PDB file of C-alpha atoms and ligand atoms in Angstrom:
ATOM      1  CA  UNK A   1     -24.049  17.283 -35.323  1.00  0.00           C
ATOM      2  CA  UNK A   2     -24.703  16.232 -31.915  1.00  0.00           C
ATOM      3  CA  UNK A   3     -23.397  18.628 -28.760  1.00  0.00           C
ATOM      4  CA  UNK A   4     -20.088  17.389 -27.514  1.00  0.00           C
ATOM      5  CA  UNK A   5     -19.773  16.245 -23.994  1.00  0.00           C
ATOM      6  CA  UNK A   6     -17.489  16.708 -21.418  1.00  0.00           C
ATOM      7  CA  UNK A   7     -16.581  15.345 -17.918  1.00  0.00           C
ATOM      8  CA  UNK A   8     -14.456  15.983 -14.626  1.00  0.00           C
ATOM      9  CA  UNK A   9     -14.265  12.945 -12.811  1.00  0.00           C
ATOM     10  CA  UNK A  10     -12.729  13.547  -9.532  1.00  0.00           C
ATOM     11  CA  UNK A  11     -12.198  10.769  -6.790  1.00  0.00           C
ATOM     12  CA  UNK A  12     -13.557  12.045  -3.126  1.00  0.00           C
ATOM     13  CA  UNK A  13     -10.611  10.274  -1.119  1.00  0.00           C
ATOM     14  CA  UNK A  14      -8.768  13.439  -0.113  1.00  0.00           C
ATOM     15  CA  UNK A  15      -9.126  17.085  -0.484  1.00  0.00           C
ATOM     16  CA  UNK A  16      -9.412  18.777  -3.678  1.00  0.00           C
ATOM     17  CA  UNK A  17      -6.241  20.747  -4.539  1.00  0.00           C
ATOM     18  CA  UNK A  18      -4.319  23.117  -7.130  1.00  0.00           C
ATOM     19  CA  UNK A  19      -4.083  19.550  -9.673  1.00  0.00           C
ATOM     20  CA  UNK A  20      -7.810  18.934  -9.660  1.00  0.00           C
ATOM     21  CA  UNK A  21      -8.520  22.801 -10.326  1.00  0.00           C
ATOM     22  CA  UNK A  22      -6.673  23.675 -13.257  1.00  0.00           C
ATOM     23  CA  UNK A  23      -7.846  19.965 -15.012  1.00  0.00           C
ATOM     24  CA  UNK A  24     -11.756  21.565 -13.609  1.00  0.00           C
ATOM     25  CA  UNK A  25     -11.149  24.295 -15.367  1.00  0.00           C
ATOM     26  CA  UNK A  26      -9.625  23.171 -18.381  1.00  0.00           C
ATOM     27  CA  UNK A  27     -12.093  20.934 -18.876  1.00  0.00           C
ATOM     28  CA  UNK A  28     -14.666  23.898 -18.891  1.00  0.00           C
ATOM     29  CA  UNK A  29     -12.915  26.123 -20.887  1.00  0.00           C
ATOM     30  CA  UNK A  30     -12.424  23.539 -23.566  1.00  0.00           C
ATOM     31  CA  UNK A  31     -16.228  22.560 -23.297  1.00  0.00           C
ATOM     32  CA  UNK A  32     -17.400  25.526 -23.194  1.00  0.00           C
ATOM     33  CA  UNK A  33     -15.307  27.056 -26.284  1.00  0.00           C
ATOM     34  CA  UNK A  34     -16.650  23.751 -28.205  1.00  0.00           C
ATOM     35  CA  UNK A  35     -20.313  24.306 -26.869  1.00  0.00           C
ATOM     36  CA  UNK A  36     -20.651  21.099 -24.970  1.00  0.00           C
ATOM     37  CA  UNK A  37     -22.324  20.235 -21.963  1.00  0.00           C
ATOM     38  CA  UNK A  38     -20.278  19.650 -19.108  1.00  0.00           C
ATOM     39  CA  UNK A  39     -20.817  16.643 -16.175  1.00  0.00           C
ATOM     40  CA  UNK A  40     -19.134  15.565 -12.751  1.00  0.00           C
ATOM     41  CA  UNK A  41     -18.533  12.404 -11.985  1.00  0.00           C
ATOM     42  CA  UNK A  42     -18.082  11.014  -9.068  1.00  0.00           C
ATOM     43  CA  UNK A  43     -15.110   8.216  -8.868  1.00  0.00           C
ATOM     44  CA  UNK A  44     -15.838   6.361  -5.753  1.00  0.00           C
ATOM     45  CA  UNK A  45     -15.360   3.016  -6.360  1.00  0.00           C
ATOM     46  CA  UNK A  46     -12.935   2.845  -3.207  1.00  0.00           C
ATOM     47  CA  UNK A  47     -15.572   3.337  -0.870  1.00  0.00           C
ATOM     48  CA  UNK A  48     -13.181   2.770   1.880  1.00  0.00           C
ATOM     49  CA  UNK A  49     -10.854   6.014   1.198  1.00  0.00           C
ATOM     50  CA  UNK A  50     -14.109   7.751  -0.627  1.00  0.00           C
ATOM     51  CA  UNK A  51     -16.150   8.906   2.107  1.00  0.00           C
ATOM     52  CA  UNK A  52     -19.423  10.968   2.254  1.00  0.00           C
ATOM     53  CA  UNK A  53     -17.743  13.778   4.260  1.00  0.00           C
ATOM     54  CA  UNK A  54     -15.202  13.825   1.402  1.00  0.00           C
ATOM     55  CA  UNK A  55     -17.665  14.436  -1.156  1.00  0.00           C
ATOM     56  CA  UNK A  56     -18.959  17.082   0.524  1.00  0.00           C
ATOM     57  CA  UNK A  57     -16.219  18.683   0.569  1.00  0.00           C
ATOM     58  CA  UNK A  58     -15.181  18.555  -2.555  1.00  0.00           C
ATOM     59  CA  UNK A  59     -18.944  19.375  -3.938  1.00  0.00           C
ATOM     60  CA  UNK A  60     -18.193  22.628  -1.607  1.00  0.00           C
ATOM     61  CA  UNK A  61     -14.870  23.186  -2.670  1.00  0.00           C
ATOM     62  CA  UNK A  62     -16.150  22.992  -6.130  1.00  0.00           C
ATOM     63  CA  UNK A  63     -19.323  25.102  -5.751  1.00  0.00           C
ATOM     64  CA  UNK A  64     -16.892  27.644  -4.453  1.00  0.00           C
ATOM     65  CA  UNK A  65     -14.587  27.865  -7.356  1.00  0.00           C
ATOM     66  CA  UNK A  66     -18.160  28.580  -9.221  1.00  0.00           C
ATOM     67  CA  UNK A  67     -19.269  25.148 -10.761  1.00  0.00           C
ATOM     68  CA  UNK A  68     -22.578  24.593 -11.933  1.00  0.00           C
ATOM     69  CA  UNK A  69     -22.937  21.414 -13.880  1.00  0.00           C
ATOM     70  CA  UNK A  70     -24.895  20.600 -16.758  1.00  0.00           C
ATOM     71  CA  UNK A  71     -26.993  17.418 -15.481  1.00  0.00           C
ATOM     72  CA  UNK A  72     -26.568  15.977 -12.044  1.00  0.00           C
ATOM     73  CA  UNK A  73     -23.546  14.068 -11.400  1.00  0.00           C
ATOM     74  CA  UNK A  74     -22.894  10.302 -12.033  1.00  0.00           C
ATOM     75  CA  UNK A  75     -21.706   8.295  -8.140  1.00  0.00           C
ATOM     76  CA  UNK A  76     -19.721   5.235  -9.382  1.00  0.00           C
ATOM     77  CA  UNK A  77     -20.493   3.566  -6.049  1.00  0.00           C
ATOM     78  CA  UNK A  78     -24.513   3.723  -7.306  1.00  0.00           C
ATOM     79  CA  UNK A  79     -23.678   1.742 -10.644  1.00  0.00           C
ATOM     80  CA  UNK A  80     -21.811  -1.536  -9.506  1.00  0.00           C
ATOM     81  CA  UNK A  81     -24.656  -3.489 -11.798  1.00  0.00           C
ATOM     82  CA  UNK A  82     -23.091  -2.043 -14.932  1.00  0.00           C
ATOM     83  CA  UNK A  83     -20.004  -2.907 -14.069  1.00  0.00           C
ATOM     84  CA  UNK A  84     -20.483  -6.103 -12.614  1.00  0.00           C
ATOM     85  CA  UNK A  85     -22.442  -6.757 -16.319  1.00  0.00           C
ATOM     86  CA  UNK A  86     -19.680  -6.026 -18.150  1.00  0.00           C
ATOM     87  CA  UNK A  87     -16.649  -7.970 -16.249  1.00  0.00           C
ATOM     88  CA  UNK A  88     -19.012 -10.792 -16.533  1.00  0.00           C
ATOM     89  CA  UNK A  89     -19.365 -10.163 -20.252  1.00  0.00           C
ATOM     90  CA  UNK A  90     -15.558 -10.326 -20.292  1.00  0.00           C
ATOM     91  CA  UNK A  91     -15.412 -13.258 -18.078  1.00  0.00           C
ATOM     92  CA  UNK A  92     -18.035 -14.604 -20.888  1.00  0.00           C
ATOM     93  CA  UNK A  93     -15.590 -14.662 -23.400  1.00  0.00           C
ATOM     94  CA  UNK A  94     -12.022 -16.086 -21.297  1.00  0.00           C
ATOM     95  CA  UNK A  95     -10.474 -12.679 -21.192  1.00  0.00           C
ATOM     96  CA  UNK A  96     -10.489 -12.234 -17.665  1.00  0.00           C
ATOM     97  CA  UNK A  97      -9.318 -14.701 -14.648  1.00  0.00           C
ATOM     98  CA  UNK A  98      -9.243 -15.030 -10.889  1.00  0.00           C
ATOM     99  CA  UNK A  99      -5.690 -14.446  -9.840  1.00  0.00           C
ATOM    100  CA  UNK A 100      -5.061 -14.827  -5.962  1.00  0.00           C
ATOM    101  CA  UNK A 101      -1.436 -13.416  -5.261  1.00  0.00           C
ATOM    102  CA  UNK A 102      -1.755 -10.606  -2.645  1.00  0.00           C
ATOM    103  CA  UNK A 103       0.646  -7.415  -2.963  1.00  0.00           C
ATOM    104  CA  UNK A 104       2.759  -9.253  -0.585  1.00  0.00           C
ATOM    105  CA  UNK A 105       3.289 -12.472  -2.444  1.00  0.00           C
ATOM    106  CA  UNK A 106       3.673 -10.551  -5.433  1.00  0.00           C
ATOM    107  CA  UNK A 107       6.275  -8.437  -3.943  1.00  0.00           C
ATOM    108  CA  UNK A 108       8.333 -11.137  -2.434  1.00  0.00           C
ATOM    109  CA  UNK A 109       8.325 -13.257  -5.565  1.00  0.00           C
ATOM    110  CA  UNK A 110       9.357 -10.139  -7.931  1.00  0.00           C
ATOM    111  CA  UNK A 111      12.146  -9.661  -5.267  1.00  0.00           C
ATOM    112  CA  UNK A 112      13.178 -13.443  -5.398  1.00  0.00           C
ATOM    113  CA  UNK A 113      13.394 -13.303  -9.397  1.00  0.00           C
ATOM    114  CA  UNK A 114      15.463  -9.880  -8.755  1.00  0.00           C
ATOM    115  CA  UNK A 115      17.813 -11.166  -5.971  1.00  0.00           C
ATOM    116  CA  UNK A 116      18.559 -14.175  -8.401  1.00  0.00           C
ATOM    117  CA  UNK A 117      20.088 -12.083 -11.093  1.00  0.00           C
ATOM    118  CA  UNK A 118      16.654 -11.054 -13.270  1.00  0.00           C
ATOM    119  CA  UNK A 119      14.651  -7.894 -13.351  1.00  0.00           C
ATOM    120  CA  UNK A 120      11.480  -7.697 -13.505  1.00  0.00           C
ATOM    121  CA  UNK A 121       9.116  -5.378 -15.902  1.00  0.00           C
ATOM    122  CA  UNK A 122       7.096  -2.780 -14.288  1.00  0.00           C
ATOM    123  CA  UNK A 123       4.005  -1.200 -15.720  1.00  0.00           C
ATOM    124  CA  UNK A 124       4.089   2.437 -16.608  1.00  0.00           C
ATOM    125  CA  UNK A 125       2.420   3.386 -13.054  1.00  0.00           C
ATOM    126  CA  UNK A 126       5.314   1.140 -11.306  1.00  0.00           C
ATOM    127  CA  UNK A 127       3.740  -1.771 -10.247  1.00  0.00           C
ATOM    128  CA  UNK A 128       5.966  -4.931 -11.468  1.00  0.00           C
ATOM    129  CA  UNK A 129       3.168  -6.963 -13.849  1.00  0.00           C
ATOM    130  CA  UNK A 130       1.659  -9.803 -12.322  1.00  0.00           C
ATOM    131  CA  UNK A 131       3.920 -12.848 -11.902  1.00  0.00           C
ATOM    132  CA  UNK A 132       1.309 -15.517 -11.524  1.00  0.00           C
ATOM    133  CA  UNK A 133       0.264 -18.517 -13.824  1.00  0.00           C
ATOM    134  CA  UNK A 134      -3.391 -18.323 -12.751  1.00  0.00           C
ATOM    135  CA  UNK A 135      -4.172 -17.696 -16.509  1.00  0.00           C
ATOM    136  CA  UNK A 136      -3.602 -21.224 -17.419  1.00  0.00           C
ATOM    137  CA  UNK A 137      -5.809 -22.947 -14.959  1.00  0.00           C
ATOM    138  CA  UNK A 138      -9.254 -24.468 -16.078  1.00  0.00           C
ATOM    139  CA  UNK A 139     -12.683 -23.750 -15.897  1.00  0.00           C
ATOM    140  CA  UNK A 140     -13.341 -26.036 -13.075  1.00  0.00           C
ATOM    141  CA  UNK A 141      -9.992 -24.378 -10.552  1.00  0.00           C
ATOM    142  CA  UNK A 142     -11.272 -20.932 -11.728  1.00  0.00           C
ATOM    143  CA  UNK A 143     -14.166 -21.632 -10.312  1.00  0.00           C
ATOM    144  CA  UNK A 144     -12.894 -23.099  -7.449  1.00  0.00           C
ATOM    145  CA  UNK A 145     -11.340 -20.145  -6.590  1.00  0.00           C
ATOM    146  CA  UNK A 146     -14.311 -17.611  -7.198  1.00  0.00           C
ATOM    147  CA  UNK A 147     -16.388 -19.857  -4.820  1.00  0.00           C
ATOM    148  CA  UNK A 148     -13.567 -19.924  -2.477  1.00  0.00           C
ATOM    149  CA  UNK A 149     -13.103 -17.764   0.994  1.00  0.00           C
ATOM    150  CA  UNK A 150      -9.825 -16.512  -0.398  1.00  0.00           C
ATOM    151  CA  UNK A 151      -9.432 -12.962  -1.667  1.00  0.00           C
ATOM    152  CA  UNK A 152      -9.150 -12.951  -5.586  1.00  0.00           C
ATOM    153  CA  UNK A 153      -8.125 -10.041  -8.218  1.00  0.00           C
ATOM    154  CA  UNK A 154      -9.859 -10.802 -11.869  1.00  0.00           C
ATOM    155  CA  UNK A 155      -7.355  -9.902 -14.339  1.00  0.00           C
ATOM    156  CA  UNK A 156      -7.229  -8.950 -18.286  1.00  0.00           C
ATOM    157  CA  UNK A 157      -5.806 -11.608 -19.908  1.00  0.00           C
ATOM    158  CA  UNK A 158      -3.415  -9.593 -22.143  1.00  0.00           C
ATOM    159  CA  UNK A 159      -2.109 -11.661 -24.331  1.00  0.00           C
ATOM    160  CA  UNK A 160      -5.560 -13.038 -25.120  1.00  0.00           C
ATOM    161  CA  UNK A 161      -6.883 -10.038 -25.618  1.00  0.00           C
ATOM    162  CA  UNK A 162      -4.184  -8.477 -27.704  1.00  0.00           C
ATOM    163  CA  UNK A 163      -4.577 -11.531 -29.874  1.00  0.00           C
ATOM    164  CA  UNK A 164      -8.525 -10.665 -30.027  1.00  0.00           C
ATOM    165  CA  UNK A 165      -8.143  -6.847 -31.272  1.00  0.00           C
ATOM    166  CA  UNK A 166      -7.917  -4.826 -34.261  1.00  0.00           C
ATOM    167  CA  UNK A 167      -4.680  -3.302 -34.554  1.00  0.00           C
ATOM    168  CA  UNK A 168      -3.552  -0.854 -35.072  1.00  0.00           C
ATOM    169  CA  UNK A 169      -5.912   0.687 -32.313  1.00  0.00           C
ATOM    170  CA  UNK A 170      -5.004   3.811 -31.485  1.00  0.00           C
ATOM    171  CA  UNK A 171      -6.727   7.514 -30.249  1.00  0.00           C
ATOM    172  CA  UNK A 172      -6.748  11.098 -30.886  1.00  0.00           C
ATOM    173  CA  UNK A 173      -4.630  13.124 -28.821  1.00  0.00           C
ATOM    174  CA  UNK A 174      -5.543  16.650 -28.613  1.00  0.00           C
ATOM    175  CA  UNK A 175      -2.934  17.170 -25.560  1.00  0.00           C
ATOM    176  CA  UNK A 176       0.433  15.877 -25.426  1.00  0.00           C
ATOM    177  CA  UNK A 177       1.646  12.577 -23.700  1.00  0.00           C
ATOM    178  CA  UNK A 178       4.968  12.657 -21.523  1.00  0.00           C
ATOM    179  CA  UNK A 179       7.491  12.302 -24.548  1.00  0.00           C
ATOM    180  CA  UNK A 180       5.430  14.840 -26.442  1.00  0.00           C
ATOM    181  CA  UNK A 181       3.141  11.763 -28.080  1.00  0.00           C
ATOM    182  CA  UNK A 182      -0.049  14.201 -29.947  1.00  0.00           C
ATOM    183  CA  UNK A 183      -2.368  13.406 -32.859  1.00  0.00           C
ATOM    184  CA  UNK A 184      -2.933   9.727 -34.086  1.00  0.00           C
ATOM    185  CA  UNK A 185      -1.270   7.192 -30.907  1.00  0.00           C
ATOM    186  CA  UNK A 186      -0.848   3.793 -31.045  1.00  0.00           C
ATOM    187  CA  UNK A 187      -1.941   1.625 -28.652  1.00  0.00           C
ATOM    188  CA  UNK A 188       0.343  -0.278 -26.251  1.00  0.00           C
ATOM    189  CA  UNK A 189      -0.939  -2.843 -24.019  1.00  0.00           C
ATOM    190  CA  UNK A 190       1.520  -5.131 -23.921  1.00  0.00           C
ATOM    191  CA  UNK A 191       3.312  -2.738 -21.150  1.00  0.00           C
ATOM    192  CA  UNK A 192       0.187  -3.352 -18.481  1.00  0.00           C
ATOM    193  CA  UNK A 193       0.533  -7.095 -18.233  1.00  0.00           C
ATOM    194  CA  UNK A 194      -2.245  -8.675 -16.684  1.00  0.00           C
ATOM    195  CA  UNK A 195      -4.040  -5.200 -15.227  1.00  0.00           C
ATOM    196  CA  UNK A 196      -6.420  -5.647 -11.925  1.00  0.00           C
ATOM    197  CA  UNK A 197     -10.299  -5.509 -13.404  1.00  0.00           C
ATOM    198  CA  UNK A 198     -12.150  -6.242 -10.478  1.00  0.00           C
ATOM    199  CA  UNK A 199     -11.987  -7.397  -7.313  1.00  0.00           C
ATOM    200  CA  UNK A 200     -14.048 -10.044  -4.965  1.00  0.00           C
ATOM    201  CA  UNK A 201     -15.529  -7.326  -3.074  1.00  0.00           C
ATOM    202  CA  UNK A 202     -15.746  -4.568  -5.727  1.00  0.00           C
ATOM    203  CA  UNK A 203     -16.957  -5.522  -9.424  1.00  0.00           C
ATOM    204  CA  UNK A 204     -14.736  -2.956 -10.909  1.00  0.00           C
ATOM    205  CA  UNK A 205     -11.397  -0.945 -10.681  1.00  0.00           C
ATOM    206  CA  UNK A 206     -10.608   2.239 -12.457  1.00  0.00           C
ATOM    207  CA  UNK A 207      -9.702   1.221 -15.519  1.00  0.00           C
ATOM    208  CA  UNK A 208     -12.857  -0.774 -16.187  1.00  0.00           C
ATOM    209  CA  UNK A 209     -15.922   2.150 -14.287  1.00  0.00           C
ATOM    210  CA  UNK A 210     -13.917   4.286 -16.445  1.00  0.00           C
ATOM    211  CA  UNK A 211     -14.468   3.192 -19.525  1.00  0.00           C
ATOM    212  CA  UNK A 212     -18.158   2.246 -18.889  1.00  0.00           C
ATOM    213  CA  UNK A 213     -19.375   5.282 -17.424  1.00  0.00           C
ATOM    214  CA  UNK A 214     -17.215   7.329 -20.514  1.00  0.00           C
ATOM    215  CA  UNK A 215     -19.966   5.597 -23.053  1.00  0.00           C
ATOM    216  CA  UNK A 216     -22.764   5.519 -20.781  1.00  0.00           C
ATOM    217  CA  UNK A 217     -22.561   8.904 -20.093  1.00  0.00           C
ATOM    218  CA  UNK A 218     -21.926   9.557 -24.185  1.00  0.00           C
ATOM    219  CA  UNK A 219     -18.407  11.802 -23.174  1.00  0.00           C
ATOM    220  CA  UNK A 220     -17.156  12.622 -26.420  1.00  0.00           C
ATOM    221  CA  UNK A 221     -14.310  14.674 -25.045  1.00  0.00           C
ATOM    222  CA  UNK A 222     -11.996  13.525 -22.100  1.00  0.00           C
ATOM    223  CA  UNK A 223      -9.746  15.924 -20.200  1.00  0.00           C
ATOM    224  CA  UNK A 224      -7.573  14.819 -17.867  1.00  0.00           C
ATOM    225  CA  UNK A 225      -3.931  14.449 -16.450  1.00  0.00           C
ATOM    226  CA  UNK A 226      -0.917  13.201 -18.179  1.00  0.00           C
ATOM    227  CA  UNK A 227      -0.422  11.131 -15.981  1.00  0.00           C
ATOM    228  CA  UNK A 228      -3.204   9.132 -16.906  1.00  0.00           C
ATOM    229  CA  UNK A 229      -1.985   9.240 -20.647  1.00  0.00           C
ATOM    230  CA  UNK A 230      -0.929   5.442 -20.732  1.00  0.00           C
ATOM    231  CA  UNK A 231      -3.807   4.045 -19.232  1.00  0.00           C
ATOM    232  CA  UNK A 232      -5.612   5.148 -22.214  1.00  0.00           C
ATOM    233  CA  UNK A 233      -3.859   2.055 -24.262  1.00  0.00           C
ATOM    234  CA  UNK A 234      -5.829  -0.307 -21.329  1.00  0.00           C
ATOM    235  CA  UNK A 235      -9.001   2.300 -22.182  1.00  0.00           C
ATOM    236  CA  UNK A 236      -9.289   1.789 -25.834  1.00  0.00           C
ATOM    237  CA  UNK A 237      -8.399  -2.030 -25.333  1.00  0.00           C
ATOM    238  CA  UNK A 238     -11.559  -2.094 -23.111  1.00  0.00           C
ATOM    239  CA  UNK A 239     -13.636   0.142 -25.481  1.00  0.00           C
ATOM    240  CA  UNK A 240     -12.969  -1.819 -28.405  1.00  0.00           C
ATOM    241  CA  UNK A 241     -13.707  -5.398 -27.199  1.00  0.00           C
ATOM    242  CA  UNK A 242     -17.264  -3.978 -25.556  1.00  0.00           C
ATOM    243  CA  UNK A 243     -17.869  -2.382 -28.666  1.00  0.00           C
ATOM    244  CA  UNK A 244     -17.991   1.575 -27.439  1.00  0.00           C
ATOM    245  CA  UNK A 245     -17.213   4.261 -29.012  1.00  0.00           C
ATOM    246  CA  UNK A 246     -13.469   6.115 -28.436  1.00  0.00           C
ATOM    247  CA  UNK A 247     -13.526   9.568 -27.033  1.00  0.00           C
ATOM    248  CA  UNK A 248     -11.018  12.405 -28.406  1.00  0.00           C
ATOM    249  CA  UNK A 249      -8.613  12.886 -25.313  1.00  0.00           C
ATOM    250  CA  UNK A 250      -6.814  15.470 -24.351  1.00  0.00           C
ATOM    251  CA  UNK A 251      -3.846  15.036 -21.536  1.00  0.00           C
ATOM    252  CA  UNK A 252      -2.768  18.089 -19.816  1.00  0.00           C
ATOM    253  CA  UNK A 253      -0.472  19.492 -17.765  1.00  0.00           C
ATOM    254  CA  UNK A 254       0.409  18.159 -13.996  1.00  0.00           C
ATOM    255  CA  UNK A 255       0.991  21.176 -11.417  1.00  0.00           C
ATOM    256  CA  UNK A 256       3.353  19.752  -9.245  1.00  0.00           C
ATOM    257  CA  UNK A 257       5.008  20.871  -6.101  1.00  0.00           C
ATOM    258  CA  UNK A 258       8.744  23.065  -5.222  1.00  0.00           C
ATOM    259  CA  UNK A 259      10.203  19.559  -5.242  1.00  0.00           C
ATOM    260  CA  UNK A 260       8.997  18.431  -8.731  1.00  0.00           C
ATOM    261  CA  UNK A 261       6.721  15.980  -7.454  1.00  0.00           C
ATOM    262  CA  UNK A 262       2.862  15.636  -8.199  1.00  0.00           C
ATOM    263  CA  UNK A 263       0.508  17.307  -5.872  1.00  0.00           C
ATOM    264  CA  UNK A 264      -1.139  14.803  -3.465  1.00  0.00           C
ATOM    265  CA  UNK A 265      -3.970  14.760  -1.697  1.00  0.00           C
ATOM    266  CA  UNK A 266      -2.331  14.670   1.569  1.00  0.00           C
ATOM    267  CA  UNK A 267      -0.453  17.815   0.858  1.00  0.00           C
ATOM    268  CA  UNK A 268      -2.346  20.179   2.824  1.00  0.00           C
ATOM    269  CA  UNK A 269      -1.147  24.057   1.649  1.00  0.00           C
ATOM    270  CA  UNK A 270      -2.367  23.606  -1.750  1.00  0.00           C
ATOM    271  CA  UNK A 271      -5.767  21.961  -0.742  1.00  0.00           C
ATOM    272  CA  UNK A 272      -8.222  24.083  -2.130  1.00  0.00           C
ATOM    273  CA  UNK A 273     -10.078  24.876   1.305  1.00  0.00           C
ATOM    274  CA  UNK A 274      -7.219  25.433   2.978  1.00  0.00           C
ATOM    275  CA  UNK A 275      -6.310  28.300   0.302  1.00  0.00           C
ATOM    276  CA  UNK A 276      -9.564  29.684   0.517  1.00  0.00           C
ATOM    277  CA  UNK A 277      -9.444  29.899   4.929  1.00  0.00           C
ATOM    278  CA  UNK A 278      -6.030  31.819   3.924  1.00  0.00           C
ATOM    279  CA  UNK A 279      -8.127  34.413   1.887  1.00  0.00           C
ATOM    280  CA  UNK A 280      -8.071  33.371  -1.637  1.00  0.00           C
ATOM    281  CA  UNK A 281     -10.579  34.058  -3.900  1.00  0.00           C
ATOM    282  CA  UNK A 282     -11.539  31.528  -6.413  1.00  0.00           C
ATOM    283  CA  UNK A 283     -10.170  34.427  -8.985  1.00  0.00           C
ATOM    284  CA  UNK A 284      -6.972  33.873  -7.255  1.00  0.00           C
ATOM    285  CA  UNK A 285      -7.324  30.444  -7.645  1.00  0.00           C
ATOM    286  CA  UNK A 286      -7.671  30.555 -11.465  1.00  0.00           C
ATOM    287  CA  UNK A 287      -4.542  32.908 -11.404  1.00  0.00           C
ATOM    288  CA  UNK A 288      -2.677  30.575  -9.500  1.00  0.00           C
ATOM    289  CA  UNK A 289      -3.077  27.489 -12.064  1.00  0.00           C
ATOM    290  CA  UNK A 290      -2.833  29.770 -14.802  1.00  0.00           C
ATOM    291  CA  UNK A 291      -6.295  29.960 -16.244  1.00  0.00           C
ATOM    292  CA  UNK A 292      -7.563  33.479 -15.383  1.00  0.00           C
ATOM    293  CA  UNK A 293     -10.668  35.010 -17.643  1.00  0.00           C
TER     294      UNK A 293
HETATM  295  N1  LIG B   1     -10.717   9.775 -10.972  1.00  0.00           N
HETATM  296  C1  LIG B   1      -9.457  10.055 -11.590  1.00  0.00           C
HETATM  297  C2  LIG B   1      -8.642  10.956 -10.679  1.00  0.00           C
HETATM  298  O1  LIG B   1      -9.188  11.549  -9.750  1.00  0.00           O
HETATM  299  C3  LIG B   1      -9.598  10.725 -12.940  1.00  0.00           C
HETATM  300  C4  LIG B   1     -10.057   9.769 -13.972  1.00  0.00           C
HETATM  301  C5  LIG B   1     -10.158  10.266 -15.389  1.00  0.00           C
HETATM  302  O2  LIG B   1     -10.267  11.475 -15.619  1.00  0.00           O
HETATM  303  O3  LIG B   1     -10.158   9.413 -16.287  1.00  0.00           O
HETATM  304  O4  LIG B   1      -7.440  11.047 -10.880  1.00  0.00           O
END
């Protein structure tokens, strides 16, 4: 049997806090009760709100808390090749288009089909799915617009590609999903619409590093918030038409603040270095998320 593997992927575009070190030390705790090796990544795709100084920190803040990993960590921002391979392999095969509404425009034509007496579905993160026809254009106005000035999103085609997979595809859940979802879960992709891949200036968003760096890294194990649950449905979608394995995955727990709401990285008292100028220990820390020795 080979040695399970295990991952915390943190994004350096704020300070670490309370969130990111219970799912830390989960994530150890459950690799190191299975015996696997454990690896950082580091999710900084957004290179505008990831900054150097923010890594730092958070390779202190994590140091501090008593982190040693088990290889040296993965930087997204030094891997756009494999991900600019692998939109293109999607790109390849019609499942992906340039789509050229902004926030704005999206916004204001949501509102319009609203104000006239419609609603409008949203995904599970909130964001109303895309409401352009870019999908049907042709080869030769696609690539109009990709050698264009204009900004452009490339989108999952989800229709096509729900008419491409195996169903039912589904994952192991070792955690728990917000209604309680655990064990064998179906897949549901339909509920993303067309989902942002990549952009002009960056060859992938989360969705897509994710799910390349998962296999290229070989994580057989992924621990993470349940807040991320859903996006597991666009996860396996991407998995399956690459042709990667599916990790087991395991959704925990979000701390969240006095007012119910998830901790953010702008909230300052619960920022890890913040806690630790106050006096904490990182054995305090592991108290305070629950996870003491
Ligand atoms: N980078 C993501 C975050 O900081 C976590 C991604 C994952 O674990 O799949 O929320």
């Amino acid at each position: 049997m080979t040695r399970p593997v295990y991952r915390f992927a943190p994004s350096p575009n704020g300070l670490l806090h309370l969130g990111h070190a219970f799912s830390a030390l989960l994530n150890l705790r459950r690799a190191r009760a299975a015996g696997a090796t454990m690896l950082l990544r580091i999710e900084d795709i957004d290179t505008a709100r990831c900054t150097p100084e923010n890594e730092r920190m958070m390779l202190e803040d994590l140091e501090w808390l008593g982190f040693e990993w088990d290889a040296a960590p993965r930087r997204q921002s030094e891997h756009f090749d494999d991900y600019r391979a692998a939109i293109d392999e999607l790109a390849s095969e019609d499942l992906v288009y340039p789509s050229t509404m902004s926030r704005a425009d999206i916004r204001r034509t949501v509102e319009r089909a609203v104000d006239d007496g419609g609603s409008w579905p949203c995904d599970p993160d909130g964001a109303p799915l895309y409401p352009g026809d870019e999908r049907e254009l042709d080869y030769h106005a696609r690539r109009a617009i990709l050698a264009g000035a204009s900004d452009y999103a490339l989108r999952l085609d989800n229709a096509a590609t729900r008419a491409r997979l195996e169903t039912p595809l589904n994952w192991f859940e070792e955690g728990a999903g917000p209604n309680g979802e655990t064990g064998w879960v179906d897949t549901d992709l339909a509920q993303w619409g067309d989902v942002v891949l990549a952009r002009k200036d960056t060859p992938a968003s989360y969705h897509l590093a994710v799910v390349i760096d998962d296999a290229i890294e070989g994580i057989s194990h992924v621990v993470r918030g349940r807040d991320l649950f859903h996006s597991t449905s666009v996860h396996r979608a991407l998995q399956q038409l690459f042709g990667l394995p599916a990790p087991v995955y395991f959704h925990h727990d979000l701390i969240l603040d006095e007012t119910g709401r998830k901790l953010s990285k702008s909230v300052g008292s619960t920022a890890l270095r913040h806690l630790r100028v106050a006096g904490a220990t990182p054995a305090d820390i592991r108290r305070m998320v629950a996870l003491e020795e």
